[in-house]
Amino acid sequence: MIAVYYVTLFLFPGIVFCGLSNYSFPDDFQFGVATASYQVEGGWNEGGRTESIWDYELHKNPNITDDRSNGDIACDSYHKWKEDIQLVQNLGVDFYRFSISWSRLLPSASKGSELSKDGVMYYNKIIDELIARKIVPYITIFHWDTPQSLEFNGGWLNETIIEDYIYYARTLFDLYGDRVKHWITFNEPHQTCEQGYSTGEKAPFKKMQGTADYLCYHHMAISHGRIYRIYETDYKPTQKGQIGITIDSVFGAPKTNSDSDKQAAADYMDFQYGWFAHPILSGNYPAKMIAKIADLSKQQGLAKSRLPEFTQEEIKMINGSFDFLGLNHYTTILSSYGGNYPVPSHRNDMGTVDFRDPSWKPSAADWLWEVPWGLRQLLVYVKDHYNNPPVLITENGWANRGKYLQDLDRIDYINSYLSEVLKAIHEDGCKVIGYTAWSLLDNFEWTYGYTMKFGLVYVDFDSQNRTRIPRDSYDVYKNIISNKRL
Ligand code: NOJ
């Protein structure tokens, strides 16, 4: 299969190869591949596992997903985990990023609740197998699958979840920290908080714009900071691991060269990336966000700002709470002031509207266009605004539909984005420590169900066996890893 790629490369080098960087990846650069529990595991009620918000909502209303599917079986990684690890190993990556299902490990989920023996064993097997095969486990503690029992209590809008989360994370360090040295506290808090509680596009499908989104992240940021400090004092001295958080960002470039569009793009970055990153990298929310939301809240007749305030102690505790910074990045937009949004809402607070250049290549997903230079500019943005922190790209990938084993579009995407990573490292001095392809497998792509494919490996969801077949992009990525160049 990969022959097709190389034949195309030979016949039409311009298509596949245009302007790729000749630099090599540094010797200590780490390559990885990722999945997440609800998207691949299945086994939704095995070993005492209880429902997460996704199980609950999709069991209640199958029409939420494009193909009326859910994650009950998904890729069946609950049973096929060994085969998955074999695929990870054959790819030659340094690490495997996967997440733990909170309600599999702690079926009652709340602080002080009991462990599921099967849950504990399931992740033990995976961790031990990875280590035996010299693959470093990177564990995401929370990847969108809040236990439904906690959601009944308000989920991320109720501050009691902070203690529940801390108990859960501590449990992970106690159980697995002797072997797991890389932890990611949250995956894309932006999506849980905005799409989960504000625009209602993802579970728990709540729509409380411009208030619940801010409250949700406030609680996540505090949970993140607290668990970072707990790990630092109680675990790091003996376990010697590292903790980070994964923040996603679209890159916002100005629509034109005008000062107004440049300012709009700066606001977009503050409201969309800074909201999540600033408290951790610099202390507190971006000043612009604090001032603008306070001002608009006043105009809306509210006694106080819709953006919650951190105490001075919280600001200090959260500031600097990372050993590496996870970055999920897929695409870019062009920004200008304007737009008609509900009042109040985060979008209205931000006050900008998104455009796309018609020359950009669209993927099958309605939010993903191929704009490789945006990744380089985003890396430079992070370096310039936040003192060049060590950045681990924890996700990057391309969406298409169908079986499509000769996935030249995904190959082109991976090559062109990695080429920009090389330039960011060698020409801009960005401290990028690694790259993670999303995803190892086609999997449950949230409200798209199984219609949207991100896998380096195709999965046949019609077969009982969930047969896995590597696509051409799997071989191309494997070659990049082994050569450390494009
Ligand atoms: C971000 C999320 O972390 C992951 O769950 C999702 O599948 C990919 N992006 C692609 O949309």
JSON list of N, CA and C in Angstrom, two decimals, residues 17-26 29 371-380 383 388 393 414-432 484-486:
[
{"chain": "A", "resi": 17, "resn": "PHE", "atom": "N", "xyz": [5.41, 16.61, -1.90]},
{"chain": "A", "resi": 17, "resn": "PHE", "atom": "CA", "xyz": [6.67, 16.94, -1.26]},
{"chain": "A", "resi": 17, "resn": "PHE", "atom": "C", "xyz": [6.96, 18.42, -1.22]},
{"chain": "A", "resi": 18, "resn": "CYS", "atom": "N", "xyz": [5.94, 19.24, -1.62]},
{"chain": "A", "resi": 18, "resn": "CYS", "atom": "CA", "xyz": [6.30, 20.62, -1.89]},
{"chain": "A", "resi": 18, "resn": "CYS", "atom": "C", "xyz": [6.84, 21.32, -0.65]},
{"chain": "A", "resi": 19, "resn": "GLY", "atom": "N", "xyz": [8.10, 21.68, -0.75]},
{"chain": "A", "resi": 19, "resn": "GLY", "atom": "CA", "xyz": [8.71, 22.54, 0.26]},
{"chain": "A", "resi": 19, "resn": "GLY", "atom": "C", "xyz": [8.83, 21.95, 1.65]},
{"chain": "A", "resi": 20, "resn": "LEU", "atom": "N", "xyz": [8.95, 20.63, 1.76]},
{"chain": "A", "resi": 20, "resn": "LEU", "atom": "CA", "xyz": [9.09, 20.07, 3.11]},
{"chain": "A", "resi": 20, "resn": "LEU", "atom": "C", "xyz": [10.49, 20.37, 3.65]},
{"chain": "A", "resi": 21, "resn": "SER", "atom": "N", "xyz": [10.54, 20.56, 4.93]},
{"chain": "A", "resi": 21, "resn": "SER", "atom": "CA", "xyz": [11.81, 20.93, 5.56]},
{"chain": "A", "resi": 21, "resn": "SER", "atom": "C", "xyz": [12.82, 19.78, 5.50]},
{"chain": "A", "resi": 22, "resn": "ASN", "atom": "N", "xyz": [14.08, 20.16, 5.33]},
{"chain": "A", "resi": 22, "resn": "ASN", "atom": "CA", "xyz": [15.17, 19.16, 5.32]},
{"chain": "A", "resi": 22, "resn": "ASN", "atom": "C", "xyz": [15.77, 18.94, 6.69]},
{"chain": "A", "resi": 23, "resn": "TYR", "atom": "N", "xyz": [15.34, 19.71, 7.66]},
{"chain": "A", "resi": 23, "resn": "TYR", "atom": "CA", "xyz": [15.92, 19.55, 9.01]},
{"chain": "A", "resi": 23, "resn": "TYR", "atom": "C", "xyz": [15.58, 18.18, 9.57]},
{"chain": "A", "resi": 24, "resn": "SER", "atom": "N", "xyz": [16.37, 17.76, 10.55]},
{"chain": "A", "resi": 24, "resn": "SER", "atom": "CA", "xyz": [16.05, 16.51, 11.28]},
{"chain": "A", "resi": 24, "resn": "SER", "atom": "C", "xyz": [15.41, 16.87, 12.62]},
{"chain": "A", "resi": 25, "resn": "PHE", "atom": "N", "xyz": [14.69, 15.92, 13.17]},
{"chain": "A", "resi": 25, "resn": "PHE", "atom": "CA", "xyz": [14.18, 16.11, 14.53]},
{"chain": "A", "resi": 25, "resn": "PHE", "atom": "C", "xyz": [15.32, 15.89, 15.52]},
{"chain": "A", "resi": 26, "resn": "PRO", "atom": "N", "xyz": [15.37, 16.71, 16.56]},
{"chain": "A", "resi": 26, "resn": "PRO", "atom": "CA", "xyz": [16.45, 16.55, 17.56]},
{"chain": "A", "resi": 26, "resn": "PRO", "atom": "C", "xyz": [16.46, 15.13, 18.14]},
{"chain": "A", "resi": 29, "resn": "PHE", "atom": "N", "xyz": [13.83, 14.29, 20.64]},
{"chain": "A", "resi": 29, "resn": "PHE", "atom": "CA", "xyz": [12.44, 14.56, 20.26]},
{"chain": "A", "resi": 29, "resn": "PHE", "atom": "C", "xyz": [11.64, 13.26, 20.39]},
{"chain": "A", "resi": 371, "resn": "VAL", "atom": "N", "xyz": [-3.89, 24.01, 7.24]},
{"chain": "A", "resi": 371, "resn": "VAL", "atom": "CA", "xyz": [-3.19, 25.30, 7.21]},
{"chain": "A", "resi": 371, "resn": "VAL", "atom": "C", "xyz": [-1.89, 25.13, 8.01]},
{"chain": "A", "resi": 372, "resn": "PRO", "atom": "N", "xyz": [-0.91, 24.45, 7.41]},
{"chain": "A", "resi": 372, "resn": "PRO", "atom": "CA", "xyz": [0.27, 24.06, 8.20]},
{"chain": "A", "resi": 372, "resn": "PRO", "atom": "C", "xyz": [1.03, 25.23, 8.84]},
{"chain": "A", "resi": 373, "resn": "TRP", "atom": "N", "xyz": [1.11, 26.37, 8.14]},
{"chain": "A", "resi": 373, "resn": "TRP", "atom": "CA", "xyz": [1.88, 27.48, 8.71]},
{"chain": "A", "resi": 373, "resn": "TRP", "atom": "C", "xyz": [1.27, 27.97, 10.03]},
{"chain": "A", "resi": 374, "resn": "GLY", "atom": "N", "xyz": [-0.03, 27.69, 10.22]},
{"chain": "A", "resi": 374, "resn": "GLY", "atom": "CA", "xyz": [-0.67, 28.11, 11.47]},
{"chain": "A", "resi": 374, "resn": "GLY", "atom": "C", "xyz": [-0.06, 27.42, 12.68]},
{"chain": "A", "resi": 375, "resn": "LEU", "atom": "N", "xyz": [0.39, 26.19, 12.51]},
{"chain": "A", "resi": 375, "resn": "LEU", "atom": "CA", "xyz": [1.01, 25.49, 13.64]},
{"chain": "A", "resi": 375, "resn": "LEU", "atom": "C", "xyz": [2.33, 26.17, 14.02]},
{"chain": "A", "resi": 376, "resn": "ARG", "atom": "N", "xyz": [3.11, 26.52, 13.00]},
{"chain": "A", "resi": 376, "resn": "ARG", "atom": "CA", "xyz": [4.38, 27.20, 13.31]},
{"chain": "A", "resi": 376, "resn": "ARG", "atom": "C", "xyz": [4.11, 28.52, 14.02]},
{"chain": "A", "resi": 377, "resn": "GLN", "atom": "N", "xyz": [3.14, 29.27, 13.50]},
{"chain": "A", "resi": 377, "resn": "GLN", "atom": "CA", "xyz": [2.87, 30.57, 14.13]},
{"chain": "A", "resi": 377, "resn": "GLN", "atom": "C", "xyz": [2.32, 30.41, 15.54]},
{"chain": "A", "resi": 378, "resn": "LEU", "atom": "N", "xyz": [1.55, 29.36, 15.75]},
{"chain": "A", "resi": 378, "resn": "LEU", "atom": "CA", "xyz": [1.04, 29.11, 17.09]},
{"chain": "A", "resi": 378, "resn": "LEU", "atom": "C", "xyz": [2.18, 28.78, 18.06]},
{"chain": "A", "resi": 379, "resn": "LEU", "atom": "N", "xyz": [3.12, 27.97, 17.59]},
{"chain": "A", "resi": 379, "resn": "LEU", "atom": "CA", "xyz": [4.27, 27.62, 18.43]},
{"chain": "A", "resi": 379, "resn": "LEU", "atom": "C", "xyz": [5.08, 28.88, 18.77]},
{"chain": "A", "resi": 380, "resn": "VAL", "atom": "N", "xyz": [5.23, 29.75, 17.79]},
{"chain": "A", "resi": 380, "resn": "VAL", "atom": "CA", "xyz": [5.96, 31.00, 18.03]},
{"chain": "A", "resi": 380, "resn": "VAL", "atom": "C", "xyz": [5.15, 31.88, 19.00]},
{"chain": "A", "resi": 383, "resn": "LYS", "atom": "N", "xyz": [5.74, 30.57, 22.42]},
{"chain": "A", "resi": 383, "resn": "LYS", "atom": "CA", "xyz": [7.12, 30.90, 22.84]},
{"chain": "A", "resi": 383, "resn": "LYS", "atom": "C", "xyz": [7.21, 32.38, 23.25]},
{"chain": "A", "resi": 388, "resn": "ASN", "atom": "N", "xyz": [8.74, 30.69, 26.26]},
{"chain": "A", "resi": 388, "resn": "ASN", "atom": "CA", "xyz": [9.25, 29.46, 25.64]},
{"chain": "A", "resi": 388, "resn": "ASN", "atom": "C", "xyz": [9.18, 28.20, 26.52]},
{"chain": "A", "resi": 393, "resn": "ILE", "atom": "N", "xyz": [3.31, 18.50, 21.58]},
{"chain": "A", "resi": 393, "resn": "ILE", "atom": "CA", "xyz": [2.10, 18.49, 20.74]},
{"chain": "A", "resi": 393, "resn": "ILE", "atom": "C", "xyz": [1.40, 17.17, 21.05]},
{"chain": "A", "resi": 414, "resn": "ILE", "atom": "N", "xyz": [0.16, 15.34, 7.61]},
{"chain": "A", "resi": 414, "resn": "ILE", "atom": "CA", "xyz": [1.19, 15.02, 8.63]},
{"chain": "A", "resi": 414, "resn": "ILE", "atom": "C", "xyz": [2.53, 15.59, 8.20]},
{"chain": "A", "resi": 415, "resn": "ASN", "atom": "N", "xyz": [2.89, 15.36, 6.94]},
{"chain": "A", "resi": 415, "resn": "ASN", "atom": "CA", "xyz": [4.17, 15.87, 6.44]},
{"chain": "A", "resi": 415, "resn": "ASN", "atom": "C", "xyz": [4.24, 17.39, 6.53]},
{"chain": "A", "resi": 416, "resn": "SER", "atom": "N", "xyz": [3.18, 18.04, 6.09]},
{"chain": "A", "resi": 416, "resn": "SER", "atom": "CA", "xyz": [3.27, 19.50, 6.03]},
{"chain": "A", "resi": 416, "resn": "SER", "atom": "C", "xyz": [3.24, 20.12, 7.42]},
{"chain": "A", "resi": 417, "resn": "TYR", "atom": "N", "xyz": [2.49, 19.53, 8.35]},
{"chain": "A", "resi": 417, "resn": "TYR", "atom": "CA", "xyz": [2.49, 20.08, 9.71]},
{"chain": "A", "resi": 417, "resn": "TYR", "atom": "C", "xyz": [3.82, 19.80, 10.42]},
{"chain": "A", "resi": 418, "resn": "LEU", "atom": "N", "xyz": [4.35, 18.60, 10.20]},
{"chain": "A", "resi": 418, "resn": "LEU", "atom": "CA", "xyz": [5.64, 18.29, 10.85]},
{"chain": "A", "resi": 418, "resn": "LEU", "atom": "C", "xyz": [6.76, 19.16, 10.28]},
{"chain": "A", "resi": 419, "resn": "SER", "atom": "N", "xyz": [6.63, 19.50, 9.01]},
{"chain": "A", "resi": 419, "resn": "SER", "atom": "CA", "xyz": [7.63, 20.37, 8.39]},
{"chain": "A", "resi": 419, "resn": "SER", "atom": "C", "xyz": [7.65, 21.73, 9.11]},
{"chain": "A", "resi": 420, "resn": "GLU", "atom": "N", "xyz": [6.47, 22.21, 9.47]},
{"chain": "A", "resi": 420, "resn": "GLU", "atom": "CA", "xyz": [6.39, 23.50, 10.18]},
{"chain": "A", "resi": 420, "resn": "GLU", "atom": "C", "xyz": [6.92, 23.36, 11.61]},
{"chain": "A", "resi": 421, "resn": "VAL", "atom": "N", "xyz": [6.75, 22.18, 12.18]},
{"chain": "A", "resi": 421, "resn": "VAL", "atom": "CA", "xyz": [7.31, 21.95, 13.53]},
{"chain": "A", "resi": 421, "resn": "VAL", "atom": "C", "xyz": [8.84, 22.04, 13.45]},
{"chain": "A", "resi": 422, "resn": "LEU", "atom": "N", "xyz": [9.40, 21.45, 12.40]},
{"chain": "A", "resi": 422, "resn": "LEU", "atom": "CA", "xyz": [10.86, 21.49, 12.25]},
{"chain": "A", "resi": 422, "resn": "LEU", "atom": "C", "xyz": [11.35, 22.93, 12.12]},
{"chain": "A", "resi": 423, "resn": "LYS", "atom": "N", "xyz": [10.63, 23.73, 11.34]},
{"chain": "A", "resi": 423, "resn": "LYS", "atom": "CA", "xyz": [11.04, 25.14, 11.18]},
{"chain": "A", "resi": 423, "resn": "LYS", "atom": "C", "xyz": [10.92, 25.87, 12.51]},
{"chain": "A", "resi": 424, "resn": "ALA", "atom": "N", "xyz": [9.85, 25.58, 13.26]},
{"chain": "A", "resi": 424, "resn": "ALA", "atom": "CA", "xyz": [9.67, 26.25, 14.56]},
{"chain": "A", "resi": 424, "resn": "ALA", "atom": "C", "xyz": [10.82, 25.90, 15.50]},
{"chain": "A", "resi": 425, "resn": "ILE", "atom": "N", "xyz": [11.29, 24.66, 15.43]},
{"chain": "A", "resi": 425, "resn": "ILE", "atom": "CA", "xyz": [12.39, 24.25, 16.31]},
{"chain": "A", "resi": 425, "resn": "ILE", "atom": "C", "xyz": [13.70, 24.89, 15.84]},
{"chain": "A", "resi": 426, "resn": "HIS", "atom": "N", "xyz": [14.01, 24.72, 14.55]},
{"chain": "A", "resi": 426, "resn": "HIS", "atom": "CA", "xyz": [15.35, 25.10, 14.06]},
{"chain": "A", "resi": 426, "resn": "HIS", "atom": "C", "xyz": [15.49, 26.57, 13.72]},
{"chain": "A", "resi": 427, "resn": "GLU", "atom": "N", "xyz": [14.40, 27.20, 13.25]},
{"chain": "A", "resi": 427, "resn": "GLU", "atom": "CA", "xyz": [14.54, 28.60, 12.83]},
{"chain": "A", "resi": 427, "resn": "GLU", "atom": "C", "xyz": [13.98, 29.58, 13.86]},
{"chain": "A", "resi": 428, "resn": "ASP", "atom": "N", "xyz": [13.00, 29.14, 14.64]},
{"chain": "A", "resi": 428, "resn": "ASP", "atom": "CA", "xyz": [12.39, 30.07, 15.59]},
{"chain": "A", "resi": 428, "resn": "ASP", "atom": "C", "xyz": [12.81, 29.80, 17.03]},
{"chain": "A", "resi": 429, "resn": "GLY", "atom": "N", "xyz": [13.50, 28.71, 17.26]},
{"chain": "A", "resi": 429, "resn": "GLY", "atom": "CA", "xyz": [13.97, 28.41, 18.61]},
{"chain": "A", "resi": 429, "resn": "GLY", "atom": "C", "xyz": [12.86, 27.98, 19.57]},
{"chain": "A", "resi": 430, "resn": "CYS", "atom": "N", "xyz": [11.77, 27.43, 19.03]},
{"chain": "A", "resi": 430, "resn": "CYS", "atom": "CA", "xyz": [10.69, 26.98, 19.92]},
{"chain": "A", "resi": 430, "resn": "CYS", "atom": "C", "xyz": [11.08, 25.65, 20.57]},
{"chain": "A", "resi": 431, "resn": "LYS", "atom": "N", "xyz": [10.72, 25.53, 21.85]},
{"chain": "A", "resi": 431, "resn": "LYS", "atom": "CA", "xyz": [11.08, 24.31, 22.58]},
{"chain": "A", "resi": 431, "resn": "LYS", "atom": "C", "xyz": [9.97, 23.25, 22.41]},
{"chain": "A", "resi": 432, "resn": "VAL", "atom": "N", "xyz": [9.95, 22.63, 21.25]},
{"chain": "A", "resi": 432, "resn": "VAL", "atom": "CA", "xyz": [8.93, 21.60, 21.03]},
{"chain": "A", "resi": 432, "resn": "VAL", "atom": "C", "xyz": [9.58, 20.26, 21.35]},
{"chain": "A", "resi": 484, "resn": "LYS", "atom": "N", "xyz": [13.80, 10.09, 11.70]},
{"chain": "A", "resi": 484, "resn": "LYS", "atom": "CA", "xyz": [13.84, 11.38, 12.41]},
{"chain": "A", "resi": 484, "resn": "LYS", "atom": "C", "xyz": [13.89, 12.55, 11.44]},
{"chain": "A", "resi": 485, "resn": "ARG", "atom": "N", "xyz": [13.32, 12.36, 10.25]},
{"chain": "A", "resi": 485, "resn": "ARG", "atom": "CA", "xyz": [13.21, 13.45, 9.29]},
{"chain": "A", "resi": 485, "resn": "ARG", "atom": "C", "xyz": [12.07, 13.13, 8.32]},
{"chain": "A", "resi": 486, "resn": "LEU", "atom": "N", "xyz": [11.71, 14.12, 7.52]},
{"chain": "A", "resi": 486, "resn": "LEU", "atom": "CA", "xyz": [10.57, 13.92, 6.60]},
{"chain": "A", "resi": 486, "resn": "LEU", "atom": "C", "xyz": [11.03, 13.32, 5.29]}
]
